[in-house]
Short mmCIF file of C-alpha atoms in Angstrom, two decimals:
data_model
loop_
_atom_site.label_atom_id
_atom_site.label_comp_id
_atom_site.label_asym_id
_atom_site.label_seq_id
_atom_site.Cartn_x
_atom_site.Cartn_y
_atom_site.Cartn_z
CA MET A 1218 -26.53 16.06 1.93
CA LEU A 1219 -25.88 12.66 3.48
CA SER A 1220 -22.56 12.38 1.61
CA ALA A 1221 -21.44 15.76 2.92
CA LEU A 1222 -22.54 14.78 6.44
CA GLY A 1223 -20.66 11.49 6.16
CA THR A 1224 -17.47 13.29 5.14
CA CYS A 1225 -17.74 15.58 8.17
CA LEU A 1226 -18.38 12.66 10.53
CA GLN A 1227 -15.35 10.80 9.16
CA ALA A 1228 -13.17 13.73 10.15
CA LEU A 1229 -14.83 14.36 13.54
CA ALA A 1230 -15.76 10.90 14.80
CA GLY A 1231 -13.72 8.44 12.74
CA TYR A 1232 -14.57 5.83 10.12
CA ASN A 1233 -16.01 3.24 12.49
CA ALA A 1234 -18.03 5.54 14.76
CA SER A 1235 -21.67 4.48 15.04
CA GLU A 1236 -22.96 7.77 13.63
CA THR A 1237 -20.60 7.54 10.65
CA HIS A 1238 -21.68 3.95 10.05
CA ASP A 1239 -25.37 4.90 10.22
CA VAL A 1240 -24.99 7.70 7.65
CA TYR A 1241 -23.15 5.52 5.14
CA GLU A 1242 -25.54 2.62 5.58
CA ARG A 1243 -28.36 5.10 4.86
CA ILE A 1244 -26.51 6.15 1.69
CA ARG A 1245 -26.11 2.48 0.74
CA SER A 1246 -29.86 1.90 1.09
CA LEU A 1247 -30.78 5.03 -0.89
CA ILE A 1248 -28.60 4.40 -3.96
CA PRO A 1249 -30.93 1.75 -5.48
CA VAL A 1250 -33.92 4.01 -4.78
CA VAL A 1251 -32.35 7.06 -6.43
CA GLY A 1252 -31.30 5.03 -9.44
CA THR A 1253 -28.57 5.72 -11.96
CA THR A 1254 -27.77 9.41 -11.67
CA MET A 1255 -24.58 11.43 -11.35
CA GLU A 1256 -25.53 12.19 -7.74
CA SER A 1257 -25.94 8.51 -6.85
CA ALA A 1258 -22.64 7.74 -8.59
CA GLN A 1259 -20.86 10.37 -6.48
CA ALA A 1260 -22.46 8.97 -3.31
CA LEU A 1261 -21.44 5.45 -4.28
CA GLY A 1262 -17.86 6.63 -4.85
CA ALA A 1263 -17.78 8.03 -1.30
CA LEU A 1264 -19.19 4.79 0.08
CA ILE A 1265 -16.52 2.76 -1.73
CA ALA A 1266 -13.80 4.87 -0.11
CA VAL A 1267 -15.25 4.37 3.37
CA ASP A 1268 -15.59 0.61 2.85
CA GLY A 1269 -11.99 0.54 1.68
CA LEU A 1270 -10.71 2.41 4.74
CA ARG A 1271 -12.61 -0.05 6.91
CA ALA A 1272 -10.78 -2.85 5.03
CA ARG A 1273 -14.11 -4.12 3.70
CA TYR A 1274 -12.54 -4.76 0.33
CA GLY A 1275 -15.18 -7.20 -0.85
CA ALA A 1276 -17.94 -4.65 -0.29
CA ALA A 1277 -15.80 -1.90 -1.81
CA THR A 1278 -15.08 -4.04 -4.89
CA GLU A 1279 -18.77 -4.80 -5.30
CA GLY A 1280 -19.52 -1.09 -5.06
CA ALA A 1281 -16.82 -0.19 -7.59
CA GLU A 1282 -18.13 -2.79 -10.04
CA HIS A 1283 -21.61 -1.28 -9.61
CA LEU A 1284 -20.14 2.18 -10.22
CA LEU A 1285 -18.49 0.89 -13.39
CA GLN A 1286 -21.84 -0.40 -14.65
CA MET A 1287 -23.54 2.88 -13.77
CA SER A 1288 -20.91 4.90 -15.65
CA ARG A 1289 -21.49 2.87 -18.79
CA THR A 1290 -25.26 3.20 -18.47
CA PHE A 1291 -25.13 6.96 -18.92
CA ASP A 1292 -21.84 6.93 -20.90
CA ALA A 1293 -19.85 8.89 -18.30
CA ALA A 1294 -16.17 8.27 -19.03
CA PRO A 1295 -14.98 10.35 -16.04
CA ILE A 1296 -16.99 8.19 -13.62
CA GLU A 1297 -15.71 5.08 -15.39
CA ALA A 1298 -12.16 6.30 -14.70
CA VAL A 1299 -13.09 6.70 -11.02
CA ALA A 1300 -14.46 3.15 -10.93
CA HIS A 1301 -11.31 1.70 -12.52
CA THR A 1302 -9.20 3.65 -10.01
CA GLN A 1303 -11.17 2.22 -7.08
CA LEU A 1304 -11.04 -1.29 -8.52
CA GLY A 1305 -7.28 -0.91 -8.94
CA TRP A 1306 -6.93 0.11 -5.30
CA MET A 1307 -9.00 -2.90 -4.18
CA GLY A 1308 -6.99 -5.22 -6.42
CA LEU A 1309 -3.74 -3.98 -4.90
CA MET A 1310 -4.90 -4.33 -1.30
CA THR A 1311 -6.12 -7.88 -1.93
CA ALA A 1312 -2.85 -8.81 -3.75
CA ARG A 1313 -4.47 -9.29 -7.14
CA LEU A 1314 -1.59 -7.41 -8.73
CA GLY A 1315 -2.25 -8.14 -12.39
CA GLU A 1316 -5.92 -7.22 -12.13
CA ALA A 1317 -5.02 -4.06 -10.20
CA GLY A 1318 -2.60 -3.01 -12.91
CA GLU A 1319 -5.17 -3.52 -15.66
CA HIS A 1320 -7.73 -1.31 -13.93
CA LEU A 1321 -5.22 1.41 -13.12
CA ASP A 1322 -3.81 1.38 -16.65
CA ARG A 1323 -7.35 1.80 -17.94
CA ALA A 1324 -8.07 4.72 -15.60
CA ILE A 1325 -4.85 6.51 -16.51
CA GLY A 1326 -5.18 5.80 -20.22
CA MET A 1327 -8.70 7.23 -20.51
CA TYR A 1328 -8.07 10.28 -18.33
CA ASP A 1329 -8.62 13.67 -19.97
CA ASP A 1330 -6.95 16.81 -18.59
CA GLU A 1331 -10.14 18.73 -19.32
CA TRP A 1332 -11.80 16.82 -16.49
CA ASP A 1333 -9.36 18.08 -13.86
CA LEU A 1334 -11.25 20.95 -12.29
CA TRP A 1335 -14.85 19.74 -12.26
CA LEU A 1336 -14.12 16.04 -11.65
CA THR A 1337 -11.79 16.78 -8.74
CA ASP A 1338 -14.51 18.96 -7.22
CA ALA A 1339 -17.15 16.30 -7.86
CA VAL A 1340 -15.37 13.28 -6.35
CA GLY A 1341 -13.03 15.05 -3.92
CA PHE A 1342 -9.70 13.88 -5.37
CA HIS A 1343 -7.62 14.19 -8.53
CA VAL A 1344 -8.39 10.92 -10.29
CA ALA A 1345 -5.23 10.67 -12.42
CA ALA A 1346 -2.95 11.51 -9.47
CA THR A 1347 -4.73 8.90 -7.37
CA ALA A 1348 -4.56 6.20 -10.06
CA LEU A 1349 -0.87 6.92 -10.66
CA SER A 1350 -0.19 6.72 -6.93
CA TRP A 1351 -1.73 3.27 -6.66
CA ARG A 1352 -0.07 2.14 -9.89
CA ALA A 1353 3.31 3.24 -8.54
CA LEU A 1354 2.93 0.76 -5.69
CA GLN A 1355 1.46 -1.91 -7.96
CA ARG A 1356 4.50 -1.61 -10.21
CA TRP A 1357 6.92 -1.88 -7.31
CA TYR A 1358 5.22 -5.05 -6.11
CA SER A 1359 5.24 -6.40 -9.66
CA GLY A 1360 9.01 -5.91 -9.89
CA CYS A 1361 9.27 -2.66 -11.88
CA PRO A 1362 10.90 -0.19 -9.46
CA ASP A 1363 12.03 2.35 -12.06
CA GLN A 1364 8.55 2.57 -13.59
CA ALA A 1365 7.12 2.79 -10.09
CA LEU A 1366 9.30 5.78 -9.26
CA CYS A 1367 8.33 7.50 -12.52
CA ASP A 1368 4.64 6.99 -11.74
CA GLY A 1369 5.19 8.34 -8.24
CA GLU A 1370 6.82 11.50 -9.56
CA ARG A 1371 4.00 12.05 -12.07
CA ALA A 1372 1.34 11.52 -9.40
CA ILE A 1373 2.86 14.09 -7.05
CA GLU A 1374 3.40 16.56 -9.91
CA LEU A 1375 -0.29 16.33 -10.89
CA ALA A 1376 -1.38 16.65 -7.28
CA ARG A 1377 0.76 19.77 -6.80
CA ARG A 1378 -0.81 21.38 -9.88
CA ALA A 1379 -4.34 20.61 -8.77
CA ASP A 1380 -6.05 23.09 -6.48
CA SER A 1381 -6.93 20.25 -4.12
CA PRO A 1382 -5.20 19.84 -0.74
CA PHE A 1383 -6.76 16.39 -0.32
CA SER A 1384 -5.22 15.20 -3.61
CA LEU A 1385 -1.80 16.39 -2.49
CA VAL A 1386 -2.06 14.99 1.02
CA PHE A 1387 -2.98 11.63 -0.55
CA ALA A 1388 -0.26 11.55 -3.21
CA LEU A 1389 2.57 12.57 -0.88
CA PRO A 1390 2.20 9.59 1.49
CA VAL A 1391 1.26 7.00 -1.13
CA ALA A 1392 3.35 7.92 -4.19
CA GLY A 1393 5.95 9.60 -1.98
CA SER A 1394 6.58 8.22 1.50
CA THR A 1395 5.22 4.69 1.04
CA LEU A 1396 6.91 4.15 -2.31
CA GLN A 1397 10.23 5.56 -1.10
CA GLU A 1398 10.03 3.33 1.99
CA HIS A 1399 9.51 0.34 -0.29
CA VAL A 1400 12.64 1.20 -2.27
CA ARG A 1401 14.36 1.75 1.11
CA ASP A 1402 15.30 5.38 0.59
CA GLY A 1403 15.14 6.73 4.13
CA PRO A 1404 15.94 10.40 3.44
CA ARG A 1405 13.28 10.66 0.73
CA THR A 1406 10.74 8.91 2.95
CA LEU A 1407 11.42 11.52 5.66
CA GLU A 1408 11.19 14.36 3.13
CA PHE A 1409 7.78 13.33 1.81
CA SER A 1410 6.41 12.48 5.25
CA ALA A 1411 7.35 15.93 6.54
CA GLU A 1412 5.63 17.68 3.63
CA ALA A 1413 2.53 15.50 3.94
CA GLY A 1414 2.41 16.16 7.67
CA ALA A 1415 2.53 19.92 7.15
CA VAL A 1416 -0.37 19.79 4.68
CA ALA A 1417 -2.37 17.46 6.92
CA GLU A 1418 -1.89 19.67 9.98
CA ARG A 1419 -2.85 22.79 8.05
CA GLU A 1420 -6.01 21.23 6.61
CA GLY A 1421 -7.02 19.21 9.68
CA PHE A 1422 -6.72 15.79 7.99
CA GLU A 1423 -6.16 13.57 11.03
CA PHE A 1424 -5.84 10.34 9.04
CA TYR A 1425 -2.93 11.81 7.08
CA THR A 1426 -1.37 13.40 10.16
CA ALA A 1427 -1.14 9.90 11.61
CA ALA A 1428 0.13 8.58 8.26
CA SER A 1429 2.92 11.16 8.18
CA GLN A 1430 3.94 10.19 11.72
CA LEU A 1431 4.20 6.49 10.96
CA HIS A 1432 6.00 7.18 7.66
CA HIS A 1433 8.42 9.45 9.52
CA GLY A 1434 9.01 6.50 11.82
CA LEU A 1435 9.76 4.17 8.92
CA GLY A 1436 12.08 6.75 7.36
CA SER A 1437 13.90 7.13 10.68
CA CYS A 1438 14.35 3.35 10.87
CA HIS A 1439 15.89 3.32 7.40
CA VAL A 1440 18.44 6.00 8.33
CA GLY A 1441 19.48 4.14 11.48
CA ASP A 1442 17.37 5.75 14.21
CA VAL A 1443 15.43 2.53 14.75
CA HIS A 1444 14.31 2.98 18.35
CA ARG A 1445 12.81 6.42 17.77
CA GLY A 1446 11.45 5.34 14.42
CA LEU A 1447 9.53 2.43 15.92
CA SER A 1448 8.06 4.76 18.55
CA ASP A 1449 6.70 7.04 15.80
CA LEU A 1450 5.46 4.06 13.79
CA GLU A 1451 3.55 2.65 16.75
CA ALA A 1452 2.05 6.06 17.60
CA GLY A 1453 0.83 6.56 14.03
CA LEU A 1454 -0.71 3.08 13.86
CA SER A 1455 -2.40 3.62 17.23
CA ARG A 1456 -3.90 6.88 16.02
CA TRP A 1457 -5.24 5.12 12.94
CA ALA A 1458 -6.85 2.53 15.20
CA GLU A 1459 -8.49 5.31 17.23
CA LEU A 1460 -9.92 6.76 14.02
CA GLY A 1461 -11.41 3.39 13.14
CA THR A 1462 -9.04 2.77 10.24
CA ARG A 1463 -8.59 -0.95 9.64
CA ALA A 1464 -7.02 -0.60 6.19
CA PHE A 1465 -3.23 -0.52 5.72
CA ARG A 1466 -2.39 -1.47 9.32
CA PRO A 1467 -1.74 -5.21 8.62
CA TRP A 1468 0.29 -4.38 5.51
CA ILE A 1469 2.50 -1.77 7.18
CA THR A 1470 2.99 -3.91 10.29
CA ALA A 1471 3.99 -6.94 8.19
CA ASN A 1472 6.44 -4.84 6.19
CA SER A 1473 8.15 -3.37 9.27
CA MET A 1474 8.75 -6.36 11.57
CA HIS A 1475 12.43 -6.58 10.67
CA PHE A 1476 13.02 -3.24 12.38
CA TYR A 1477 12.02 -4.83 15.69
CA ILE A 1478 14.60 -7.54 15.02
CA ALA A 1479 17.22 -4.89 14.22
CA ASP A 1480 16.34 -3.17 17.51
CA GLY A 1481 16.88 -6.42 19.42
CA ARG A 1482 13.16 -6.76 20.20
CA LEU A 1483 12.39 -10.27 19.01
CA ASP A 1484 9.37 -10.57 21.31
CA ALA A 1485 7.90 -7.41 19.77
CA ALA A 1486 8.49 -8.87 16.29
CA ARG A 1487 6.70 -12.07 17.28
CA HIS A 1488 3.82 -10.07 18.75
CA ALA A 1489 3.53 -8.02 15.55
CA LEU A 1490 3.53 -11.24 13.51
CA ARG A 1491 0.69 -12.66 15.62
CA ASP A 1492 -1.27 -9.44 15.19
CA VAL A 1493 -0.99 -9.65 11.41
CA GLU A 1494 -1.93 -13.32 11.39
CA VAL A 1495 -5.06 -12.53 13.44
CA TRP A 1496 -5.95 -9.66 11.11
CA LEU A 1497 -5.56 -11.92 8.09
CA SER A 1498 -7.62 -14.71 9.66
CA ASP A 1499 -10.74 -12.54 9.57
CA GLY A 1500 -9.76 -9.80 7.14
CA GLU A 1501 -9.29 -9.23 3.43
CA GLU A 1502 -6.01 -7.29 3.24
CA ARG A 1503 -4.04 -9.96 1.42
CA LEU A 1504 -1.27 -7.54 0.50
CA ALA A 1505 0.06 -8.06 4.03
CA ALA A 1506 0.33 -11.81 3.37
CA LEU A 1507 3.03 -11.17 0.75
CA TRP A 1508 5.37 -10.03 3.54
CA LEU A 1509 4.76 -12.87 5.98
CA PRO A 1510 7.20 -15.48 4.57
CA LEU A 1511 10.03 -12.96 4.82
CA ALA A 1512 8.95 -11.86 8.32
CA ARG A 1513 8.66 -15.45 9.56
CA GLY A 1514 11.98 -16.40 7.99
CA ARG A 1515 13.80 -13.48 9.57
CA ILE A 1516 12.32 -14.17 13.01
CA ARG A 1517 13.25 -17.86 12.86
CA ARG A 1518 16.71 -17.02 11.58
CA ALA A 1519 17.17 -14.56 14.46
CA ASP A 1520 16.06 -17.36 16.79
CA GLY A 1521 18.87 -19.50 15.41
CA ASP A 1522 16.56 -21.94 13.62
CA ALA A 1523 18.14 -21.85 10.17
CA THR A 1524 16.41 -25.03 9.00
CA SER A 1525 12.92 -23.73 9.72
CA ALA A 1526 13.82 -20.31 8.29
CA GLU A 1527 14.94 -21.92 5.04
CA GLN A 1528 11.72 -23.94 4.76
CA VAL A 1529 9.56 -20.86 5.31
CA LEU A 1530 11.52 -18.74 2.84
CA ARG A 1531 11.51 -21.42 0.12
CA ALA A 1532 7.75 -21.87 0.44
CA GLY A 1533 7.35 -18.11 0.39
CA LEU A 1534 9.26 -17.79 -2.87
CA THR A 1535 6.84 -20.19 -4.56
CA PHE A 1536 3.88 -18.25 -3.18
CA LEU A 1537 5.33 -14.89 -4.30
CA LEU A 1538 6.14 -16.19 -7.78
CA GLU A 1539 2.53 -17.34 -8.19
CA ALA A 1540 1.31 -13.93 -6.97
CA GLY A 1541 3.60 -12.08 -9.40
CA ALA A 1542 5.01 -10.14 -6.43
CA HIS A 1543 8.55 -9.88 -7.76
CA GLY A 1544 9.51 -6.90 -5.60
CA VAL A 1545 8.93 -8.83 -2.35
CA ARG A 1546 10.20 -12.01 -4.00
CA LEU A 1547 13.61 -10.44 -4.62
CA ARG A 1548 13.92 -9.32 -1.00
CA THR A 1549 12.88 -12.79 0.19
CA ALA A 1550 15.32 -14.48 -2.20
CA THR A 1551 18.12 -12.25 -0.93
CA GLU A 1552 17.39 -13.30 2.67
CA LEU A 1553 17.42 -16.97 1.70
CA GLY A 1554 20.50 -16.53 -0.46
CA ASP A 1555 22.35 -14.91 2.42
CA LEU A 1556 21.34 -17.76 4.75
CA LEU A 1557 22.57 -20.35 2.23
CA CYS A 1558 25.86 -18.50 1.74
CA ASP A 1559 26.40 -18.58 5.49
CA GLN A 1560 26.22 -22.38 5.15
CA HIS A 1561 28.59 -22.35 2.12
CA ARG A 1562 25.78 -23.59 -0.13
CA TYR A 1563 26.73 -21.20 -2.90
CA ASP A 1564 25.26 -23.07 -5.88
CA GLU A 1565 21.84 -23.23 -4.20
CA ALA A 1566 22.01 -19.55 -3.33
CA ARG A 1567 22.80 -18.70 -6.93
CA GLU A 1568 19.88 -20.81 -8.17
CA ILE A 1569 17.59 -18.79 -5.91
CA LEU A 1570 18.95 -15.33 -6.65
CA VAL A 1571 19.48 -15.35 -10.42
CA PRO A 1572 15.82 -15.88 -11.43
CA ALA A 1573 14.58 -13.51 -8.73
CA LEU A 1574 16.90 -10.78 -10.00
CA GLY A 1575 15.95 -11.54 -13.58
CA ALA A 1576 12.27 -11.00 -12.81
CA VAL A 1577 12.91 -7.42 -11.68
CA ASP A 1578 12.90 -4.82 -14.43
CA GLY A 1579 15.48 -2.11 -13.69
CA GLY A 1580 16.11 -0.74 -10.24
CA GLU A 1581 19.89 -0.98 -10.55
CA ASP A 1582 20.36 1.84 -8.04
CA THR A 1583 17.78 0.59 -5.53
CA ALA A 1584 18.81 -0.99 -2.24
CA ASP A 1585 17.10 -4.30 -3.00
CA VAL A 1586 18.93 -4.89 -6.29
CA ILE A 1587 22.26 -3.73 -4.85
CA GLU A 1588 21.90 -6.01 -1.84
CA ALA A 1589 20.86 -8.97 -4.00
CA ARG A 1590 23.89 -8.48 -6.26
CA ASP A 1591 26.15 -8.26 -3.21
CA VAL A 1592 24.87 -11.63 -2.00
CA LEU A 1593 25.21 -13.04 -5.52
CA GLU A 1594 28.87 -11.98 -5.50
CA ARG A 1595 29.35 -14.02 -2.32
CA THR A 1596 28.38 -17.13 -4.31
CA GLU A 1597 31.26 -16.52 -6.68
CA SER A 1598 33.95 -16.08 -4.02
#
């Protein structure tokens, strides 16, 4: 009953409302009392999701590890798949990309189609579609764009087949809009955001209505309508804040600062950078940190400080290599390579670009690989 009440309060009052908080803290206190049962496992799964949306990734990870132990206690493979999915999500958001991939691979590998109907009803989402959605993003960050796109297509296909509006409204923005924005395909981002928005409006999912608005903004930026796109992005992020959603906001803000630069709004870019730095100073969403070297480098380059921009970008490449974030690493290397080419330092640019390109598996038709190869060609002129 408390889990059902908590779900209703999330929709009506938001994730950080005092009444929502009280219900989920009551659930947290009751789980040890109830013990290891399917009901307590379902309640714990709901609690993990709420902690995640509040960007309390440490608490969510602890809960998911507890859920994993519970599933093994009563030999419940479906609940184990849920736990691995949640641990994969937490690993991604905290930039532990290898660990995230291992958990998501495990969830997808053990999934059984016979679970679809009852497990989706029990936990509220299609587990395989959810795991594939997160793995699509994990693969993009790890430098496997073609595999990421395949996972995204599979996730949305499964979500469409499931009789679960929530599963679809989750897969469309994550495996659809967000992934397509990362590969810089504006038209596809707009397509998925429009479909997700229609489902969210029909079902009354305010979180995903806001998500579709901000994704529409990002898609608009990619197709050249930057001013309008930024307006939609800011409105969607503001609505998330009103709902008490702390998750995803630092990451999306960090990934979109260059649009402010493109719109001639350097002060807005600097303000966004400060916001993300503040979030990261007392938060756990380390995925946003992967974008900061590129954001700082672009801002300093736009300020005309090429020396400082180069220093920031070089340090960022080392950081991204250590994190295994080859998708962001390639984009950062391309920015640095372009800066070095502007200074006729072609050999240095080539030394930066060749290994970054080599670390990306496929993606020949994606904007990042095409742009990197274009800069590499400048080094040979």
